[in-house]
XYZ file of C-alpha atoms in Angstrom:
416
model
C 11.688 -38.307 -0.759
C 7.991 -38.531 0.043
C 6.291 -35.864 2.126
C 2.879 -35.419 3.696
C 1.538 -31.876 3.515
C -1.543 -29.686 3.529
C -1.914 -28.084 0.110
C -4.217 -25.318 -1.124
C -6.017 -25.692 -4.467
C -8.367 -22.721 -4.259
C -10.580 -20.701 -1.947
C -11.157 -22.694 1.282
C -9.909 -25.788 -0.545
C -7.029 -27.410 1.334
C -6.187 -31.107 1.407
C -3.855 -33.323 3.404
C -1.927 -35.378 0.846
C 1.127 -37.564 0.365
C 3.320 -36.909 -2.648
C 6.915 -37.109 -3.831
C 9.316 -34.212 -3.549
C 11.813 -33.761 -6.388
C 15.506 -34.255 -5.704
C 17.033 -31.057 -4.363
C 19.246 -28.945 -6.604
C 22.757 -27.916 -5.591
C 21.432 -24.542 -4.393
C 18.523 -25.962 -2.340
C 18.133 -27.503 1.122
C 15.819 -30.294 2.271
C 14.382 -29.878 5.764
C 12.284 -31.913 8.147
C 9.513 -29.753 9.588
C 8.745 -30.619 13.210
C 6.485 -27.757 14.330
C 4.373 -25.184 12.552
C 2.120 -22.711 14.340
C -0.959 -21.514 12.501
C -1.285 -17.846 11.622
C -4.507 -15.938 11.003
C -2.844 -14.781 7.780
C -3.216 -18.337 6.497
C -6.966 -18.152 7.032
C -7.005 -14.881 5.077
C -5.120 -16.689 2.310
C -7.736 -19.459 2.274
C -10.522 -16.899 2.015
C -8.978 -15.340 -1.079
C -7.371 -18.317 -2.794
C -5.563 -17.352 -5.977
C -6.792 -13.776 -5.537
C -4.419 -13.337 -2.601
C -1.514 -11.134 -3.612
C 1.033 -13.804 -2.657
C -0.722 -16.776 -4.251
C 0.079 -17.973 -7.783
C -2.638 -18.105 -10.426
C -2.154 -21.817 -11.148
C -2.826 -23.261 -7.677
C -5.649 -25.434 -9.024
C -3.079 -27.498 -10.945
C 0.051 -26.642 -8.919
C -1.155 -26.384 -5.320
C 0.989 -24.671 -2.715
C 1.908 -25.973 0.743
C 0.396 -23.737 3.426
C 2.065 -22.678 6.694
C 4.962 -20.334 7.324
C 5.706 -20.419 11.096
C 7.892 -23.489 10.861
C 10.860 -25.057 12.609
C 12.674 -28.337 12.287
C 15.905 -30.005 11.234
C 18.118 -29.685 8.186
C 18.186 -33.049 6.384
C 20.207 -32.526 3.207
C 22.259 -29.561 2.015
C 22.910 -28.716 -1.608
C 26.543 -28.248 -2.640
C 26.313 -24.441 -2.740
C 25.494 -24.157 0.965
C 27.534 -26.991 2.490
C 30.086 -24.592 3.991
C 27.310 -22.729 5.796
C 24.775 -25.365 6.879
C 25.092 -28.933 8.118
C 22.755 -31.894 8.263
C 21.115 -32.259 11.661
C 21.138 -28.569 12.548
C 17.908 -27.181 13.959
C 16.549 -24.219 12.016
C 14.349 -21.159 12.320
C 13.021 -19.313 9.288
C 12.149 -15.762 8.299
C 9.428 -16.225 5.632
C 9.212 -12.558 4.575
C 11.588 -13.023 1.659
C 10.799 -10.025 -0.575
C 13.219 -11.499 -3.100
C 13.961 -9.063 -5.916
C 10.612 -7.354 -5.388
C 8.616 -10.598 -5.469
C 5.880 -11.207 -2.893
C 6.498 -14.977 -2.987
C 6.653 -16.487 0.493
C 6.548 -19.979 2.008
C 3.038 -20.985 2.932
C 1.580 -18.793 0.186
C 3.480 -19.273 -3.039
C 5.590 -22.423 -3.271
C 4.679 -25.881 -4.465
C 7.320 -27.633 -2.340
C 7.986 -25.121 0.471
C 5.624 -24.643 3.399
C 5.336 -25.396 7.089
C 2.310 -27.714 7.069
C 4.470 -30.578 5.866
C 6.677 -33.370 7.119
C 9.466 -32.455 4.680
C 9.901 -29.548 2.284
C 12.501 -27.932 0.055
C 13.995 -24.502 0.702
C 14.743 -22.669 -2.573
C 18.038 -20.849 -2.991
C 16.602 -17.380 -2.344
C 15.949 -18.308 1.293
C 19.643 -18.874 1.959
C 20.766 -16.058 -0.315
C 18.724 -13.596 1.740
C 19.937 -14.978 5.067
C 16.417 -16.087 5.984
C 17.452 -19.594 7.089
C 18.935 -19.430 10.580
C 20.511 -22.107 12.723
C 18.700 -22.299 16.059
C 20.262 -23.844 19.162
C 17.461 -23.253 21.679
C 15.629 -25.840 23.743
C 12.367 -26.223 21.826
C 11.141 -26.343 18.262
C 8.080 -24.358 19.359
C 10.281 -21.358 20.167
C 11.762 -21.364 16.672
C 8.255 -21.610 15.173
C 7.013 -18.713 17.296
C 10.031 -16.571 16.447
C 8.274 -15.662 13.191
C 5.120 -14.174 14.740
C 7.247 -12.555 17.449
C 9.426 -11.003 14.742
C 6.272 -9.398 13.319
C 5.553 -7.929 16.759
C 9.136 -6.731 17.144
C 8.930 -5.208 13.673
C 5.792 -3.318 14.663
C 7.512 -1.748 17.647
C 10.634 -0.954 15.641
C 8.540 0.700 12.919
C 6.729 3.331 15.012
C 8.494 6.674 15.224
C 8.534 10.096 16.824
C 9.739 13.519 15.751
C 10.726 16.882 17.198
C 10.537 20.509 16.138
C 14.312 20.966 15.914
C 15.092 18.784 12.905
C 13.640 16.158 10.585
C 15.207 13.139 12.257
C 12.739 10.364 13.033
C 13.392 8.615 16.339
C 12.384 5.006 15.780
C 10.551 2.944 18.376
C 8.082 3.700 21.139
C 8.471 6.815 23.276
C 10.441 6.033 26.402
C 8.493 6.376 29.667
C 5.360 6.980 27.613
C 1.824 5.663 27.488
C 1.148 2.692 25.197
C -2.303 1.548 24.064
C -2.821 -1.981 22.679
C -6.329 -2.393 21.255
C -7.688 -5.906 20.784
C -4.622 -6.982 22.701
C -5.479 -10.265 24.431
C -5.199 -12.481 21.364
C -1.931 -14.291 20.650
C -0.211 -11.388 18.894
C -1.369 -8.923 21.522
C 0.005 -11.150 24.275
C 3.312 -11.288 22.454
C 3.247 -7.488 22.284
C 2.648 -7.170 26.035
C 5.499 -9.598 26.732
C 7.775 -7.571 24.468
C 6.829 -4.298 26.167
C 7.493 -5.773 29.607
C 11.160 -6.299 28.760
C 11.683 -3.355 26.398
C 14.793 -1.230 26.792
C 12.560 1.716 25.899
C 10.595 1.463 29.094
C 6.921 2.479 28.825
C 5.388 4.029 31.909
C 1.957 2.606 31.301
C 0.465 -0.054 29.023
C -3.310 -0.185 28.575
C -4.666 -3.321 26.868
C -8.250 -3.571 25.638
C -10.265 -6.661 24.752
C -13.965 -7.505 24.602
C -13.569 -10.998 26.110
C -13.285 -11.471 29.867
C -12.001 -14.995 29.210
C -9.120 -13.646 27.116
C -8.407 -10.916 29.650
C -8.353 -13.403 32.516
C -5.949 -15.626 30.581
C -3.752 -12.605 29.877
C -3.743 -11.639 33.549
C -2.608 -15.158 34.409
C 0.332 -15.368 32.009
C 1.292 -11.645 31.973
C 0.226 -10.349 35.332
C -0.247 -6.799 36.515
C 2.030 -7.623 39.452
C 4.876 -8.837 37.210
C 4.624 -5.657 35.163
C 4.698 -3.521 38.309
C 7.954 -5.183 39.369
C 9.403 -3.965 36.078
C 8.172 -0.432 36.726
C 5.234 -0.620 34.309
C 1.605 0.064 35.129
C -0.302 -2.597 33.190
C -4.053 -2.110 32.806
C -6.463 -4.605 31.253
C -9.698 -2.971 30.103
C -12.922 -4.488 28.753
C -14.856 -1.576 27.193
C -18.089 -3.581 27.174
C -18.153 -3.757 30.973
C -15.778 -1.016 32.156
C -16.968 2.444 31.172
C -13.807 4.237 32.306
C -12.750 6.462 29.374
C -9.432 5.226 28.022
C -8.062 8.770 28.082
C -8.462 8.803 31.878
C -5.731 6.209 32.331
C -3.276 8.793 30.981
C -4.521 11.700 33.147
C -5.921 13.257 29.994
C -2.541 13.342 28.200
C -3.257 10.673 25.600
C -1.183 7.805 24.249
C 2.272 8.230 22.791
C 2.015 4.935 20.921
C -1.096 3.004 19.957
C -1.309 -0.417 18.313
C -4.496 -1.824 16.785
C -4.420 -5.627 16.709
C -7.782 -6.321 15.063
C -8.857 -4.978 11.632
C -11.843 -2.902 12.792
C -12.270 0.620 11.453
C -13.921 1.934 14.614
C -10.887 0.872 16.671
C -8.539 2.709 14.315
C -10.653 5.827 14.680
C -10.792 5.501 18.470
C -7.039 4.944 18.740
C -6.423 7.966 16.523
C -8.631 10.105 18.771
C -6.600 9.055 21.840
C -3.139 9.994 20.563
C -1.049 12.465 22.535
C 1.026 15.197 20.902
C 3.501 13.494 18.539
C 1.632 10.229 19.078
C 2.039 7.367 16.595
C -0.660 4.854 15.632
C 0.358 1.508 14.145
C -2.498 -0.322 12.423
C -0.945 -3.760 12.858
C -3.805 -6.099 11.934
C -4.102 -6.843 8.223
C -7.607 -6.503 6.731
C -8.985 -8.695 3.947
C -11.173 -5.865 2.624
C -9.115 -4.076 -0.036
C -11.258 -0.961 0.411
C -11.339 -0.767 4.206
C -11.390 2.868 5.323
C -11.275 4.695 8.650
C -11.609 8.392 9.447
C -8.475 10.111 10.725
C -8.402 13.474 12.498
C -6.465 15.567 9.978
C -6.532 18.568 12.320
C -4.473 16.571 14.822
C -2.135 15.380 12.093
C -1.361 19.022 11.336
C -1.381 20.655 14.767
C -0.747 17.733 17.145
C 1.872 16.067 14.968
C 0.053 12.708 15.139
C 1.073 9.930 12.779
C -0.672 6.874 11.341
C 1.239 3.986 9.814
C 1.045 0.234 9.416
C 3.472 -2.656 9.573
C 3.323 -6.243 8.473
C 5.843 -9.008 8.974
C 9.342 -8.629 10.324
C 12.821 -8.697 8.844
C 15.891 -10.795 9.600
C 17.024 -8.477 12.396
C 13.596 -8.743 14.035
C 13.763 -12.544 13.914
C 17.288 -12.560 15.334
C 16.160 -10.251 18.130
C 13.240 -12.570 18.882
C 15.445 -15.658 19.059
C 17.895 -13.780 21.258
C 15.131 -12.725 23.655
C 13.907 -16.323 23.867
C 17.370 -17.758 24.502
C 18.055 -15.190 27.251
C 14.733 -15.933 28.934
C 13.496 -12.375 28.437
C 10.334 -13.538 26.679
C 8.516 -16.853 26.825
C 6.714 -17.108 23.463
C 4.488 -19.820 24.932
C 2.250 -17.011 26.239
C 0.811 -17.012 22.712
C -0.016 -20.751 22.617
C -3.280 -22.245 23.893
C -3.613 -25.416 21.757
C -1.448 -28.165 20.319
C -2.289 -30.624 17.569
C -0.959 -32.930 14.913
C -0.872 -33.033 11.140
C -4.350 -34.591 10.953
C -5.833 -31.542 12.708
C -4.375 -28.843 10.460
C -7.069 -28.789 7.749
C -10.033 -28.386 10.083
C -8.147 -25.965 12.311
C -7.208 -23.691 9.424
C -10.685 -23.728 7.892
C -12.347 -22.871 11.211
C -9.650 -20.726 12.798
C -11.776 -17.630 13.607
C -14.326 -19.785 15.453
C -11.768 -21.552 17.656
C -11.182 -19.641 20.899
C -7.805 -19.041 22.467
C -4.422 -18.147 21.081
C -1.895 -19.811 18.817
C -2.476 -23.340 17.581
C 0.887 -25.123 17.585
C 0.951 -28.138 15.280
C 3.463 -30.993 15.210
C 3.556 -32.343 11.690
C 4.958 -35.837 12.362
C 2.199 -36.880 14.745
C -1.553 -37.395 14.559
C -3.307 -35.605 17.401
C -6.660 -33.790 17.539
C -6.467 -30.085 18.262
C -6.237 -30.006 22.045
C -6.428 -27.081 24.437
C -3.700 -26.971 27.066
C -6.465 -26.118 29.533
C -7.989 -29.563 28.841
C -4.852 -31.548 29.700
C -5.944 -32.144 33.293
C -9.332 -33.627 32.360
C -7.840 -35.708 29.548
C -5.153 -36.929 31.927
C -7.667 -38.814 34.041
C -7.656 -41.597 31.442
C -4.637 -40.744 29.293
C -1.182 -40.948 30.945
C 0.388 -38.735 28.252
C -1.924 -35.844 29.034
C -1.522 -36.478 32.749
C 2.211 -35.939 32.383
C 1.746 -32.937 30.076
C -0.612 -31.370 32.622
C 1.890 -31.876 35.421
C 4.627 -30.225 33.356
C 2.590 -27.265 32.102
C 0.996 -26.609 35.505
C 4.502 -25.951 36.843
C 4.919 -23.234 34.197
C 1.786 -21.068 34.649
C -0.141 -23.477 32.431
C 2.141 -22.712 29.489
C 3.605 -25.025 26.882
C 7.346 -25.480 27.241
C 10.378 -27.386 25.948
C 10.019 -30.207 28.476
C 6.393 -30.812 27.502
C 7.360 -30.732 23.832
C 10.083 -33.332 24.375
C 7.667 -35.622 26.228
C 5.170 -35.306 23.358
C 7.734 -35.973 20.623
C 9.295 -38.879 22.524
C 5.863 -40.431 23.007
C 5.314 -40.365 19.236
C 8.969 -41.273 18.544
C 9.604 -38.133 16.443
């Protein structure tokens, strides 16, 4: 079986190549990747190359396939798993394997297993850990975005609160509390807002900060203040560069019960820490590349105000299952995270320049060739291109968001 894939050989050295996959073993599964969304973590991998904690030392001679937010179809099932999986089933994947203490993950560590590919091979540990899941939803894009959403879900499941009566930690955000999301109008922040808007642990108020009016305006369009109000949540978007209202004022001076920092900036960690209420919990969600990044924490408040600082990365199987369940029930539309689509030929340049490309998630379809294209540009492109005219008509009926119908039109056009 021949595949086409983007492989990493070293720091900022990735190449789109065709090569042969080996025959699968009886404990492996061959899959066809249809969609793979690009994660900022991949850019951090490219910056570090073999120095990344998940990358093998020998990538120069045994390059790895990048990409871990993948979805597609099962093509061939090894004998060991034939009672559990069938050819033709659509799949979703939890890439945080943590197999026997190893940090190996798809998109970081495997020569034949990664999302930026047309076909790849799932090693036995994926199935053994229950990380391969059959998905019966409408769109491949939802299964791809279940992975980043599972990271968001994991972040909210990981925060905790305590009391003075015992040493039991109550997991999750404080019900009817104040939530602060700093740097929250990027793709992961938007996913967090969407998750909060349907949370069983109902926050009273959610304050979202971002330095870009463009990002804030996009957020207001897809996750509106009015929609939040209907759910009993006061949603506030705040640009600190133009709005000088102190963040503490939104809470009537009480502070925030839960704070999430979605960009790896020390000053934001320090500010979020200073805004915590009694028994408040700060989750530093964004992963830094600087191994020695430090931020000052108010130790007085840790002692007397019972404040807590923690971090979370990735999600587990339960988080992914919860994400898929929320998608299938229509509780969350993960398309709020997506602003661009593209094909296999656009993956290299997109990954190498990811921080400079505005907008949210870049959703790539690996069996087509298509330049990276903003959904916002569909209308203009549709003047001369009937495909984009149709895609614009479909997305404009859905708040300008990507959706399963648009995906089907795209894949049918390219005969995928």
